[in-house]
């Protein structure tokens, strides 16, 4: 009986527990980091168009110079020894002015040195207001003949001559008088009108080149200390401006 005990013990031993099943855990792949959104480049600024320059209008130019030998030679008819003003006291003046045709041209005058700068200022004002001038040449271009210069509607200054209708020196002989647009602004004494082409302008109405009381021309000369012959009672000299009023 005792010999069988080990066998029985061996046969009754419990079966070993089965091994637990192997569990495979699947790991989800790691999420990729989102790629950064591309940064849009700043918009290209629209270039500012270059403004088209406005064409410059006509510009006034005025000069004052001592008389050159060439000008002195030209003045052989308007100046001579015995005139009340020596040549060295005169100045050659150039100014730009509007013509009756709308063109801008250069004119010339000879005046006394002590009024030259002021006269440039006068014609600067006339240029700015658009006042037209027919012609502005030395009276010598007409042989220093005042009648011929007036008939050509020429604006002029120095001329060593006697006063109109008299024997004393004219203010023109001192270079301190200017006649402006003589046809549009004639000399009137009673029924006498000079130049004759100025007859249609003896009755004063506003027309190109006509000078009227208180207008821009009269005011410009007055600002420089000059007086107008249109204010005289008789004769009336609508073209004439002078420092003394004579």
JSON list of C-alpha atoms in Angstrom, two decimals:
[
{"chain": "A", "resi": 1, "resn": "UNK", "atom": "CA", "xyz": [0.00, 0.00, 0.00]},
{"chain": "A", "resi": 2, "resn": "UNK", "atom": "CA", "xyz": [2.74, 2.37, 0.87]},
{"chain": "A", "resi": 3, "resn": "UNK", "atom": "CA", "xyz": [4.47, 1.84, -2.48]},
{"chain": "A", "resi": 4, "resn": "UNK", "atom": "CA", "xyz": [1.53, 3.18, -4.44]},
{"chain": "A", "resi": 5, "resn": "UNK", "atom": "CA", "xyz": [1.29, 6.52, -2.73]},
{"chain": "A", "resi": 6, "resn": "UNK", "atom": "CA", "xyz": [3.79, 8.42, -4.83]},
{"chain": "A", "resi": 7, "resn": "UNK", "atom": "CA", "xyz": [2.11, 7.30, -8.03]},
{"chain": "A", "resi": 8, "resn": "UNK", "atom": "CA", "xyz": [-1.29, 8.36, -6.85]},
{"chain": "A", "resi": 9, "resn": "UNK", "atom": "CA", "xyz": [0.14, 11.63, -5.72]},
{"chain": "A", "resi": 10, "resn": "UNK", "atom": "CA", "xyz": [1.73, 12.16, -9.08]},
{"chain": "A", "resi": 11, "resn": "UNK", "atom": "CA", "xyz": [-1.40, 11.29, -11.00]},
{"chain": "A", "resi": 12, "resn": "UNK", "atom": "CA", "xyz": [-3.58, 13.63, -8.96]},
{"chain": "A", "resi": 13, "resn": "UNK", "atom": "CA", "xyz": [-1.41, 16.73, -9.36]},
{"chain": "A", "resi": 14, "resn": "UNK", "atom": "CA", "xyz": [-3.28, 19.65, -10.98]},
{"chain": "A", "resi": 15, "resn": "UNK", "atom": "CA", "xyz": [-2.44, 20.52, -14.60]},
{"chain": "A", "resi": 16, "resn": "UNK", "atom": "CA", "xyz": [-0.34, 23.64, -14.96]},
{"chain": "A", "resi": 17, "resn": "UNK", "atom": "CA", "xyz": [-2.28, 26.85, -15.76]},
{"chain": "A", "resi": 18, "resn": "UNK", "atom": "CA", "xyz": [-2.10, 27.82, -19.39]},
{"chain": "A", "resi": 19, "resn": "UNK", "atom": "CA", "xyz": [0.11, 30.78, -20.22]},
{"chain": "A", "resi": 20, "resn": "UNK", "atom": "CA", "xyz": [-1.78, 34.01, -20.59]},
{"chain": "A", "resi": 21, "resn": "UNK", "atom": "CA", "xyz": [-2.33, 35.00, -24.20]},
{"chain": "A", "resi": 22, "resn": "UNK", "atom": "CA", "xyz": [0.10, 37.48, -25.66]},
{"chain": "A", "resi": 23, "resn": "UNK", "atom": "CA", "xyz": [-1.61, 40.79, -26.22]},
{"chain": "A", "resi": 24, "resn": "UNK", "atom": "CA", "xyz": [-0.10, 42.93, -28.94]},
{"chain": "A", "resi": 25, "resn": "UNK", "atom": "CA", "xyz": [-0.83, 46.60, -28.45]},
{"chain": "A", "resi": 26, "resn": "UNK", "atom": "CA", "xyz": [-0.80, 48.53, -31.73]},
{"chain": "A", "resi": 27, "resn": "UNK", "atom": "CA", "xyz": [0.43, 52.03, -31.22]},
{"chain": "A", "resi": 28, "resn": "UNK", "atom": "CA", "xyz": [-1.09, 54.67, -33.47]},
{"chain": "A", "resi": 29, "resn": "UNK", "atom": "CA", "xyz": [1.54, 56.52, -35.44]},
{"chain": "A", "resi": 30, "resn": "UNK", "atom": "CA", "xyz": [2.45, 59.81, -33.92]},
{"chain": "A", "resi": 31, "resn": "UNK", "atom": "CA", "xyz": [0.65, 62.67, -35.61]},
{"chain": "A", "resi": 32, "resn": "UNK", "atom": "CA", "xyz": [2.89, 64.78, -37.75]},
{"chain": "A", "resi": 33, "resn": "UNK", "atom": "CA", "xyz": [3.17, 68.39, -36.71]},
{"chain": "A", "resi": 34, "resn": "UNK", "atom": "CA", "xyz": [1.21, 70.57, -39.05]},
{"chain": "A", "resi": 35, "resn": "UNK", "atom": "CA", "xyz": [3.43, 72.42, -41.48]},
{"chain": "A", "resi": 36, "resn": "UNK", "atom": "CA", "xyz": [3.38, 76.15, -40.83]},
{"chain": "A", "resi": 37, "resn": "UNK", "atom": "CA", "xyz": [1.17, 78.10, -43.24]},
{"chain": "A", "resi": 38, "resn": "UNK", "atom": "CA", "xyz": [3.27, 79.99, -45.74]},
{"chain": "A", "resi": 39, "resn": "UNK", "atom": "CA", "xyz": [3.38, 83.74, -44.99]},
{"chain": "A", "resi": 40, "resn": "UNK", "atom": "CA", "xyz": [2.03, 85.71, -47.93]},
{"chain": "A", "resi": 41, "resn": "UNK", "atom": "CA", "xyz": [4.47, 88.38, -49.14]},
{"chain": "A", "resi": 42, "resn": "UNK", "atom": "CA", "xyz": [3.35, 91.97, -48.55]},
{"chain": "A", "resi": 43, "resn": "UNK", "atom": "CA", "xyz": [1.54, 93.45, -51.53]},
{"chain": "A", "resi": 44, "resn": "UNK", "atom": "CA", "xyz": [3.75, 95.36, -53.92]},
{"chain": "A", "resi": 45, "resn": "UNK", "atom": "CA", "xyz": [2.94, 99.04, -53.48]},
{"chain": "A", "resi": 46, "resn": "UNK", "atom": "CA", "xyz": [1.47, 100.71, -56.53]},
{"chain": "A", "resi": 47, "resn": "UNK", "atom": "CA", "xyz": [4.04, 103.20, -57.78]},
{"chain": "A", "resi": 48, "resn": "UNK", "atom": "CA", "xyz": [2.96, 106.81, -57.57]},
{"chain": "A", "resi": 49, "resn": "UNK", "atom": "CA", "xyz": [2.84, 108.18, -61.09]},
{"chain": "A", "resi": 50, "resn": "UNK", "atom": "CA", "xyz": [5.26, 110.99, -61.76]},
{"chain": "A", "resi": 51, "resn": "UNK", "atom": "CA", "xyz": [3.21, 114.14, -62.29]},
{"chain": "A", "resi": 52, "resn": "UNK", "atom": "CA", "xyz": [3.49, 115.64, -65.70]},
{"chain": "A", "resi": 53, "resn": "UNK", "atom": "CA", "xyz": [5.07, 119.05, -65.27]},
{"chain": "A", "resi": 54, "resn": "UNK", "atom": "CA", "xyz": [2.89, 121.95, -66.26]},
{"chain": "A", "resi": 55, "resn": "UNK", "atom": "CA", "xyz": [4.56, 123.88, -69.05]},
{"chain": "A", "resi": 56, "resn": "UNK", "atom": "CA", "xyz": [5.94, 127.11, -67.69]},
{"chain": "A", "resi": 57, "resn": "UNK", "atom": "CA", "xyz": [4.31, 130.24, -69.01]},
{"chain": "A", "resi": 58, "resn": "UNK", "atom": "CA", "xyz": [6.19, 133.18, -70.42]},
{"chain": "A", "resi": 59, "resn": "UNK", "atom": "CA", "xyz": [8.54, 134.82, -67.97]},
{"chain": "A", "resi": 60, "resn": "UNK", "atom": "CA", "xyz": [9.26, 138.52, -67.64]},
{"chain": "A", "resi": 61, "resn": "UNK", "atom": "CA", "xyz": [12.88, 139.54, -68.08]},
{"chain": "A", "resi": 62, "resn": "UNK", "atom": "CA", "xyz": [14.16, 143.06, -67.57]},
{"chain": "A", "resi": 63, "resn": "UNK", "atom": "CA", "xyz": [17.72, 144.37, -67.77]},
{"chain": "A", "resi": 64, "resn": "UNK", "atom": "CA", "xyz": [19.44, 147.69, -67.10]},
{"chain": "A", "resi": 65, "resn": "UNK", "atom": "CA", "xyz": [22.86, 148.44, -68.59]},
{"chain": "A", "resi": 66, "resn": "UNK", "atom": "CA", "xyz": [25.14, 151.37, -69.25]},
{"chain": "A", "resi": 67, "resn": "UNK", "atom": "CA", "xyz": [25.10, 152.44, -72.88]},
{"chain": "A", "resi": 68, "resn": "UNK", "atom": "CA", "xyz": [27.35, 150.19, -74.92]},
{"chain": "A", "resi": 69, "resn": "UNK", "atom": "CA", "xyz": [29.36, 151.61, -77.83]},
{"chain": "A", "resi": 70, "resn": "UNK", "atom": "CA", "xyz": [26.89, 149.94, -80.19]},
{"chain": "A", "resi": 71, "resn": "UNK", "atom": "CA", "xyz": [23.90, 151.62, -78.52]},
{"chain": "A", "resi": 72, "resn": "UNK", "atom": "CA", "xyz": [25.67, 154.99, -78.51]},
{"chain": "A", "resi": 73, "resn": "UNK", "atom": "CA", "xyz": [26.27, 154.60, -82.24]},
{"chain": "A", "resi": 74, "resn": "UNK", "atom": "CA", "xyz": [22.57, 153.83, -82.76]},
{"chain": "A", "resi": 75, "resn": "UNK", "atom": "CA", "xyz": [21.63, 156.97, -80.81]},
{"chain": "A", "resi": 76, "resn": "UNK", "atom": "CA", "xyz": [23.33, 159.35, -83.22]},
{"chain": "A", "resi": 77, "resn": "UNK", "atom": "CA", "xyz": [19.96, 160.92, -84.09]},
{"chain": "A", "resi": 78, "resn": "UNK", "atom": "CA", "xyz": [18.43, 161.16, -80.61]},
{"chain": "A", "resi": 79, "resn": "UNK", "atom": "CA", "xyz": [21.46, 162.50, -78.72]},
{"chain": "A", "resi": 80, "resn": "UNK", "atom": "CA", "xyz": [24.05, 165.13, -79.59]},
{"chain": "A", "resi": 81, "resn": "UNK", "atom": "CA", "xyz": [26.39, 167.43, -77.71]},
{"chain": "A", "resi": 82, "resn": "UNK", "atom": "CA", "xyz": [24.42, 170.13, -75.94]},
{"chain": "A", "resi": 83, "resn": "UNK", "atom": "CA", "xyz": [21.61, 167.82, -74.82]},
{"chain": "A", "resi": 84, "resn": "UNK", "atom": "CA", "xyz": [20.67, 168.36, -71.16]},
{"chain": "A", "resi": 85, "resn": "UNK", "atom": "CA", "xyz": [21.79, 164.87, -70.07]},
{"chain": "A", "resi": 86, "resn": "UNK", "atom": "CA", "xyz": [25.21, 163.31, -70.78]},
{"chain": "A", "resi": 87, "resn": "UNK", "atom": "CA", "xyz": [25.32, 159.81, -72.20]},
{"chain": "A", "resi": 88, "resn": "UNK", "atom": "CA", "xyz": [26.84, 158.40, -69.01]},
{"chain": "A", "resi": 89, "resn": "UNK", "atom": "CA", "xyz": [23.65, 159.36, -67.15]},
{"chain": "A", "resi": 90, "resn": "UNK", "atom": "CA", "xyz": [21.46, 157.28, -69.44]},
{"chain": "A", "resi": 91, "resn": "UNK", "atom": "CA", "xyz": [20.72, 153.56, -69.29]},
{"chain": "A", "resi": 92, "resn": "UNK", "atom": "CA", "xyz": [19.72, 151.00, -71.89]},
{"chain": "A", "resi": 93, "resn": "UNK", "atom": "CA", "xyz": [16.72, 149.01, -70.65]},
{"chain": "A", "resi": 94, "resn": "UNK", "atom": "CA", "xyz": [15.25, 145.84, -72.13]},
{"chain": "A", "resi": 95, "resn": "UNK", "atom": "CA", "xyz": [11.94, 144.34, -71.04]},
{"chain": "A", "resi": 96, "resn": "UNK", "atom": "CA", "xyz": [9.76, 141.52, -72.29]},
{"chain": "A", "resi": 97, "resn": "UNK", "atom": "CA", "xyz": [6.21, 142.49, -73.19]},
{"chain": "A", "resi": 98, "resn": "UNK", "atom": "CA", "xyz": [3.09, 141.07, -74.78]},
{"chain": "A", "resi": 99, "resn": "UNK", "atom": "CA", "xyz": [2.34, 142.00, -78.37]},
{"chain": "A", "resi": 100, "resn": "UNK", "atom": "CA", "xyz": [-1.09, 142.58, -79.84]},
{"chain": "A", "resi": 101, "resn": "UNK", "atom": "CA", "xyz": [-0.70, 139.21, -81.59]},
{"chain": "A", "resi": 102, "resn": "UNK", "atom": "CA", "xyz": [-0.30, 137.39, -78.27]},
{"chain": "A", "resi": 103, "resn": "UNK", "atom": "CA", "xyz": [3.40, 136.78, -78.73]},
{"chain": "A", "resi": 104, "resn": "UNK", "atom": "CA", "xyz": [5.95, 137.71, -76.06]},
{"chain": "A", "resi": 105, "resn": "UNK", "atom": "CA", "xyz": [8.78, 139.83, -77.41]},
{"chain": "A", "resi": 106, "resn": "UNK", "atom": "CA", "xyz": [11.65, 141.93, -76.10]},
{"chain": "A", "resi": 107, "resn": "UNK", "atom": "CA", "xyz": [11.46, 145.70, -76.21]},
{"chain": "A", "resi": 108, "resn": "UNK", "atom": "CA", "xyz": [14.07, 148.38, -75.57]},
{"chain": "A", "resi": 109, "resn": "UNK", "atom": "CA", "xyz": [14.16, 151.87, -74.10]},
{"chain": "A", "resi": 110, "resn": "UNK", "atom": "CA", "xyz": [16.74, 154.45, -73.09]},
{"chain": "A", "resi": 111, "resn": "UNK", "atom": "CA", "xyz": [15.92, 156.27, -69.85]},
{"chain": "A", "resi": 112, "resn": "UNK", "atom": "CA", "xyz": [17.73, 158.25, -67.17]},
{"chain": "A", "resi": 113, "resn": "UNK", "atom": "CA", "xyz": [19.77, 156.14, -64.76]},
{"chain": "A", "resi": 114, "resn": "UNK", "atom": "CA", "xyz": [17.79, 157.34, -61.75]},
{"chain": "A", "resi": 115, "resn": "UNK", "atom": "CA", "xyz": [14.49, 155.92, -63.07]},
{"chain": "A", "resi": 116, "resn": "UNK", "atom": "CA", "xyz": [15.74, 152.79, -64.84]},
{"chain": "A", "resi": 117, "resn": "UNK", "atom": "CA", "xyz": [15.03, 150.24, -62.10]},
{"chain": "A", "resi": 118, "resn": "UNK", "atom": "CA", "xyz": [11.60, 151.71, -61.44]},
{"chain": "A", "resi": 119, "resn": "UNK", "atom": "CA", "xyz": [10.71, 151.49, -65.12]},
{"chain": "A", "resi": 120, "resn": "UNK", "atom": "CA", "xyz": [11.64, 147.81, -65.19]},
{"chain": "A", "resi": 121, "resn": "UNK", "atom": "CA", "xyz": [9.20, 147.36, -62.31]},
{"chain": "A", "resi": 122, "resn": "UNK", "atom": "CA", "xyz": [6.47, 149.21, -64.22]},
{"chain": "A", "resi": 123, "resn": "UNK", "atom": "CA", "xyz": [6.81, 147.00, -67.27]},
{"chain": "A", "resi": 124, "resn": "UNK", "atom": "CA", "xyz": [6.98, 143.90, -65.10]},
{"chain": "A", "resi": 125, "resn": "UNK", "atom": "CA", "xyz": [3.53, 144.82, -63.80]},
{"chain": "A", "resi": 126, "resn": "UNK", "atom": "CA", "xyz": [2.23, 145.51, -67.31]},
{"chain": "A", "resi": 127, "resn": "UNK", "atom": "CA", "xyz": [3.58, 142.12, -68.41]},
{"chain": "A", "resi": 128, "resn": "UNK", "atom": "CA", "xyz": [1.87, 140.37, -65.50]},
{"chain": "A", "resi": 129, "resn": "UNK", "atom": "CA", "xyz": [-1.52, 141.92, -66.30]},
{"chain": "A", "resi": 130, "resn": "UNK", "atom": "CA", "xyz": [-1.12, 141.07, -69.99]},
{"chain": "A", "resi": 131, "resn": "UNK", "atom": "CA", "xyz": [-1.11, 144.64, -71.29]},
{"chain": "A", "resi": 132, "resn": "UNK", "atom": "CA", "xyz": [-0.18, 144.59, -75.01]},
{"chain": "A", "resi": 133, "resn": "UNK", "atom": "CA", "xyz": [2.43, 146.88, -76.55]},
{"chain": "A", "resi": 134, "resn": "UNK", "atom": "CA", "xyz": [2.68, 147.23, -80.31]},
{"chain": "A", "resi": 135, "resn": "UNK", "atom": "CA", "xyz": [6.35, 148.16, -80.61]},
{"chain": "A", "resi": 136, "resn": "UNK", "atom": "CA", "xyz": [9.14, 149.23, -78.27]},
{"chain": "A", "resi": 137, "resn": "UNK", "atom": "CA", "xyz": [12.23, 150.36, -80.16]},
{"chain": "A", "resi": 138, "resn": "UNK", "atom": "CA", "xyz": [14.68, 153.20, -79.81]},
{"chain": "A", "resi": 139, "resn": "UNK", "atom": "CA", "xyz": [13.34, 156.35, -81.44]},
{"chain": "A", "resi": 140, "resn": "UNK", "atom": "CA", "xyz": [16.52, 156.36, -83.52]},
{"chain": "A", "resi": 141, "resn": "UNK", "atom": "CA", "xyz": [15.03, 153.54, -85.57]},
{"chain": "A", "resi": 142, "resn": "UNK", "atom": "CA", "xyz": [12.69, 156.27, -86.85]},
{"chain": "A", "resi": 143, "resn": "UNK", "atom": "CA", "xyz": [15.41, 158.89, -87.29]},
{"chain": "A", "resi": 144, "resn": "UNK", "atom": "CA", "xyz": [14.48, 160.37, -83.88]},
{"chain": "A", "resi": 145, "resn": "UNK", "atom": "CA", "xyz": [11.36, 161.73, -85.62]},
{"chain": "A", "resi": 146, "resn": "UNK", "atom": "CA", "xyz": [8.64, 161.76, -82.99]},
{"chain": "A", "resi": 147, "resn": "UNK", "atom": "CA", "xyz": [5.85, 161.86, -85.58]},
{"chain": "A", "resi": 148, "resn": "UNK", "atom": "CA", "xyz": [7.24, 158.81, -87.39]},
{"chain": "A", "resi": 149, "resn": "UNK", "atom": "CA", "xyz": [7.65, 156.92, -84.13]},
{"chain": "A", "resi": 150, "resn": "UNK", "atom": "CA", "xyz": [4.07, 157.73, -83.08]},
{"chain": "A", "resi": 151, "resn": "UNK", "atom": "CA", "xyz": [2.68, 156.75, -86.49]},
{"chain": "A", "resi": 152, "resn": "UNK", "atom": "CA", "xyz": [4.34, 153.34, -86.06]},
{"chain": "A", "resi": 153, "resn": "UNK", "atom": "CA", "xyz": [2.61, 153.01, -82.67]},
{"chain": "A", "resi": 154, "resn": "UNK", "atom": "CA", "xyz": [6.06, 152.81, -81.11]},
{"chain": "A", "resi": 155, "resn": "UNK", "atom": "CA", "xyz": [6.55, 153.06, -77.35]},
{"chain": "A", "resi": 156, "resn": "UNK", "atom": "CA", "xyz": [9.68, 155.13, -76.67]},
{"chain": "A", "resi": 157, "resn": "UNK", "atom": "CA", "xyz": [11.43, 157.15, -74.00]},
{"chain": "A", "resi": 158, "resn": "UNK", "atom": "CA", "xyz": [14.61, 159.21, -74.46]},
{"chain": "A", "resi": 159, "resn": "UNK", "atom": "CA", "xyz": [14.71, 161.70, -77.31]},
{"chain": "A", "resi": 160, "resn": "UNK", "atom": "CA", "xyz": [16.65, 164.94, -77.06]},
{"chain": "A", "resi": 161, "resn": "UNK", "atom": "CA", "xyz": [13.94, 167.18, -78.49]},
{"chain": "A", "resi": 162, "resn": "UNK", "atom": "CA", "xyz": [11.86, 170.21, -77.64]},
{"chain": "A", "resi": 163, "resn": "UNK", "atom": "CA", "xyz": [8.49, 169.96, -75.97]},
{"chain": "A", "resi": 164, "resn": "UNK", "atom": "CA", "xyz": [5.60, 169.47, -78.38]},
{"chain": "A", "resi": 165, "resn": "UNK", "atom": "CA", "xyz": [4.44, 172.90, -79.55]},
{"chain": "A", "resi": 166, "resn": "UNK", "atom": "CA", "xyz": [7.19, 174.71, -77.64]},
{"chain": "A", "resi": 167, "resn": "UNK", "atom": "CA", "xyz": [10.90, 175.48, -77.52]},
{"chain": "A", "resi": 168, "resn": "UNK", "atom": "CA", "xyz": [11.97, 174.21, -74.10]},
{"chain": "A", "resi": 169, "resn": "UNK", "atom": "CA", "xyz": [13.34, 170.76, -73.54]},
{"chain": "A", "resi": 170, "resn": "UNK", "atom": "CA", "xyz": [10.82, 167.96, -73.43]},
{"chain": "A", "resi": 171, "resn": "UNK", "atom": "CA", "xyz": [10.92, 165.59, -70.47]},
{"chain": "A", "resi": 172, "resn": "UNK", "atom": "CA", "xyz": [11.97, 163.01, -73.05]},
{"chain": "A", "resi": 173, "resn": "UNK", "atom": "CA", "xyz": [15.24, 164.94, -73.43]},
{"chain": "A", "resi": 174, "resn": "UNK", "atom": "CA", "xyz": [16.02, 164.05, -69.81]},
{"chain": "A", "resi": 175, "resn": "UNK", "atom": "CA", "xyz": [15.10, 160.39, -70.17]},
{"chain": "A", "resi": 176, "resn": "UNK", "atom": "CA", "xyz": [12.27, 160.80, -67.67]},
{"chain": "A", "resi": 177, "resn": "UNK", "atom": "CA", "xyz": [9.25, 160.46, -69.96]},
{"chain": "A", "resi": 178, "resn": "UNK", "atom": "CA", "xyz": [7.73, 157.56, -71.89]},
{"chain": "A", "resi": 179, "resn": "UNK", "atom": "CA", "xyz": [5.05, 157.49, -74.59]},
{"chain": "A", "resi": 180, "resn": "UNK", "atom": "CA", "xyz": [3.06, 154.24, -74.59]},
{"chain": "A", "resi": 181, "resn": "UNK", "atom": "CA", "xyz": [1.12, 152.93, -77.60]},
{"chain": "A", "resi": 182, "resn": "UNK", "atom": "CA", "xyz": [0.69, 156.37, -79.25]},
{"chain": "A", "resi": 183, "resn": "UNK", "atom": "CA", "xyz": [-1.99, 155.26, -81.74]},
{"chain": "A", "resi": 184, "resn": "UNK", "atom": "CA", "xyz": [-4.29, 153.84, -79.05]},
{"chain": "A", "resi": 185, "resn": "UNK", "atom": "CA", "xyz": [-3.40, 156.76, -76.76]},
{"chain": "A", "resi": 186, "resn": "UNK", "atom": "CA", "xyz": [-3.09, 159.89, -78.92]},
{"chain": "A", "resi": 187, "resn": "UNK", "atom": "CA", "xyz": [-2.13, 163.46, -78.15]},
{"chain": "A", "resi": 188, "resn": "UNK", "atom": "CA", "xyz": [-5.30, 165.59, -78.40]},
{"chain": "A", "resi": 189, "resn": "UNK", "atom": "CA", "xyz": [-5.46, 169.38, -78.57]},
{"chain": "A", "resi": 190, "resn": "UNK", "atom": "CA", "xyz": [-8.90, 170.54, -79.58]},
{"chain": "A", "resi": 191, "resn": "UNK", "atom": "CA", "xyz": [-9.55, 168.89, -82.94]},
{"chain": "A", "resi": 192, "resn": "UNK", "atom": "CA", "xyz": [-5.89, 168.09, -83.51]},
{"chain": "A", "resi": 193, "resn": "UNK", "atom": "CA", "xyz": [-5.02, 164.45, -82.90]},
{"chain": "A", "resi": 194, "resn": "UNK", "atom": "CA", "xyz": [-1.51, 163.00, -83.20]},
{"chain": "A", "resi": 195, "resn": "UNK", "atom": "CA", "xyz": [-0.82, 160.57, -84.66]},
{"chain": "A", "resi": 196, "resn": "UNK", "atom": "CA", "xyz": [-3.62, 160.80, -87.20]},
{"chain": "A", "resi": 197, "resn": "UNK", "atom": "CA", "xyz": [-4.25, 157.05, -86.88]},
{"chain": "A", "resi": 198, "resn": "UNK", "atom": "CA", "xyz": [-5.26, 157.76, -83.30]},
{"chain": "A", "resi": 199, "resn": "UNK", "atom": "CA", "xyz": [-8.42, 159.65, -84.27]},
{"chain": "A", "resi": 200, "resn": "UNK", "atom": "CA", "xyz": [-10.57, 156.61, -83.71]},
{"chain": "A", "resi": 201, "resn": "UNK", "atom": "CA", "xyz": [-9.20, 156.44, -80.17]},
{"chain": "A", "resi": 202, "resn": "UNK", "atom": "CA", "xyz": [-9.84, 160.09, -79.27]},
{"chain": "A", "resi": 203, "resn": "UNK", "atom": "CA", "xyz": [-13.10, 158.96, -77.71]},
{"chain": "A", "resi": 204, "resn": "UNK", "atom": "CA", "xyz": [-11.92, 156.78, -74.87]},
{"chain": "A", "resi": 205, "resn": "UNK", "atom": "CA", "xyz": [-13.39, 153.31, -74.53]},
{"chain": "A", "resi": 206, "resn": "UNK", "atom": "CA", "xyz": [-11.90, 150.11, -73.19]},
{"chain": "A", "resi": 207, "resn": "UNK", "atom": "CA", "xyz": [-10.00, 148.40, -76.00]},
{"chain": "A", "resi": 208, "resn": "UNK", "atom": "CA", "xyz": [-6.68, 146.53, -76.16]},
{"chain": "A", "resi": 209, "resn": "UNK", "atom": "CA", "xyz": [-3.79, 148.91, -75.53]},
{"chain": "A", "resi": 210, "resn": "UNK", "atom": "CA", "xyz": [-6.02, 151.83, -74.53]},
{"chain": "A", "resi": 211, "resn": "UNK", "atom": "CA", "xyz": [-5.05, 153.54, -71.27]},
{"chain": "A", "resi": 212, "resn": "UNK", "atom": "CA", "xyz": [-7.92, 154.73, -69.08]},
{"chain": "A", "resi": 213, "resn": "UNK", "atom": "CA", "xyz": [-8.01, 156.66, -65.82]},
{"chain": "A", "resi": 214, "resn": "UNK", "atom": "CA", "xyz": [-7.24, 154.45, -62.85]},
{"chain": "A", "resi": 215, "resn": "UNK", "atom": "CA", "xyz": [-6.42, 151.35, -64.88]},
{"chain": "A", "resi": 216, "resn": "UNK", "atom": "CA", "xyz": [-3.49, 148.99, -64.37]},
{"chain": "A", "resi": 217, "resn": "UNK", "atom": "CA", "xyz": [-1.16, 151.05, -66.56]},
{"chain": "A", "resi": 218, "resn": "UNK", "atom": "CA", "xyz": [-1.84, 154.32, -64.76]},
{"chain": "A", "resi": 219, "resn": "UNK", "atom": "CA", "xyz": [-1.53, 152.61, -61.39]},
{"chain": "A", "resi": 220, "resn": "UNK", "atom": "CA", "xyz": [1.76, 150.92, -62.32]},
{"chain": "A", "resi": 221, "resn": "UNK", "atom": "CA", "xyz": [3.36, 154.21, -63.35]},
{"chain": "A", "resi": 222, "resn": "UNK", "atom": "CA", "xyz": [1.89, 156.01, -60.33]},
{"chain": "A", "resi": 223, "resn": "UNK", "atom": "CA", "xyz": [3.44, 153.40, -58.02]},
{"chain": "A", "resi": 224, "resn": "UNK", "atom": "CA", "xyz": [6.83, 154.33, -59.49]},
{"chain": "A", "resi": 225, "resn": "UNK", "atom": "CA", "xyz": [6.17, 158.06, -58.97]},
{"chain": "A", "resi": 226, "resn": "UNK", "atom": "CA", "xyz": [5.22, 158.87, -62.57]},
{"chain": "A", "resi": 227, "resn": "UNK", "atom": "CA", "xyz": [2.25, 160.98, -63.68]},
{"chain": "A", "resi": 228, "resn": "UNK", "atom": "CA", "xyz": [-0.09, 160.62, -66.63]},
{"chain": "A", "resi": 229, "resn": "UNK", "atom": "CA", "xyz": [-0.74, 163.13, -69.41]},
{"chain": "A", "resi": 230, "resn": "UNK", "atom": "CA", "xyz": [-4.28, 161.81, -69.67]},
{"chain": "A", "resi": 231, "resn": "UNK", "atom": "CA", "xyz": [-5.07, 163.81, -66.55]},
{"chain": "A", "resi": 232, "resn": "UNK", "atom": "CA", "xyz": [-4.25, 167.10, -68.26]},
{"chain": "A", "resi": 233, "resn": "UNK", "atom": "CA", "xyz": [-7.11, 169.41, -69.25]},
{"chain": "A", "resi": 234, "resn": "UNK", "atom": "CA", "xyz": [-5.67, 170.72, -72.55]},
{"chain": "A", "resi": 235, "resn": "UNK", "atom": "CA", "xyz": [-3.83, 169.33, -74.35]},
{"chain": "A", "resi": 236, "resn": "UNK", "atom": "CA", "xyz": [-4.55, 165.78, -73.24]},
{"chain": "A", "resi": 237, "resn": "UNK", "atom": "CA", "xyz": [-1.66, 163.39, -73.90]},
{"chain": "A", "resi": 238, "resn": "UNK", "atom": "CA", "xyz": [-2.98, 159.89, -73.28]},
{"chain": "A", "resi": 239, "resn": "UNK", "atom": "CA", "xyz": [0.29, 158.21, -74.28]},
{"chain": "A", "resi": 240, "resn": "UNK", "atom": "CA", "xyz": [2.55, 160.33, -72.07]},
{"chain": "A", "resi": 241, "resn": "UNK", "atom": "CA", "xyz": [3.97, 159.48, -68.64]},
{"chain": "A", "resi": 242, "resn": "UNK", "atom": "CA", "xyz": [6.64, 161.53, -66.89]},
{"chain": "A", "resi": 243, "resn": "UNK", "atom": "CA", "xyz": [8.25, 161.99, -63.51]},
{"chain": "A", "resi": 244, "resn": "UNK", "atom": "CA", "xyz": [7.43, 165.71, -63.27]},
{"chain": "A", "resi": 245, "resn": "UNK", "atom": "CA", "xyz": [3.96, 165.48, -64.78]},
{"chain": "A", "resi": 246, "resn": "UNK", "atom": "CA", "xyz": [5.00, 167.76, -67.65]}
]
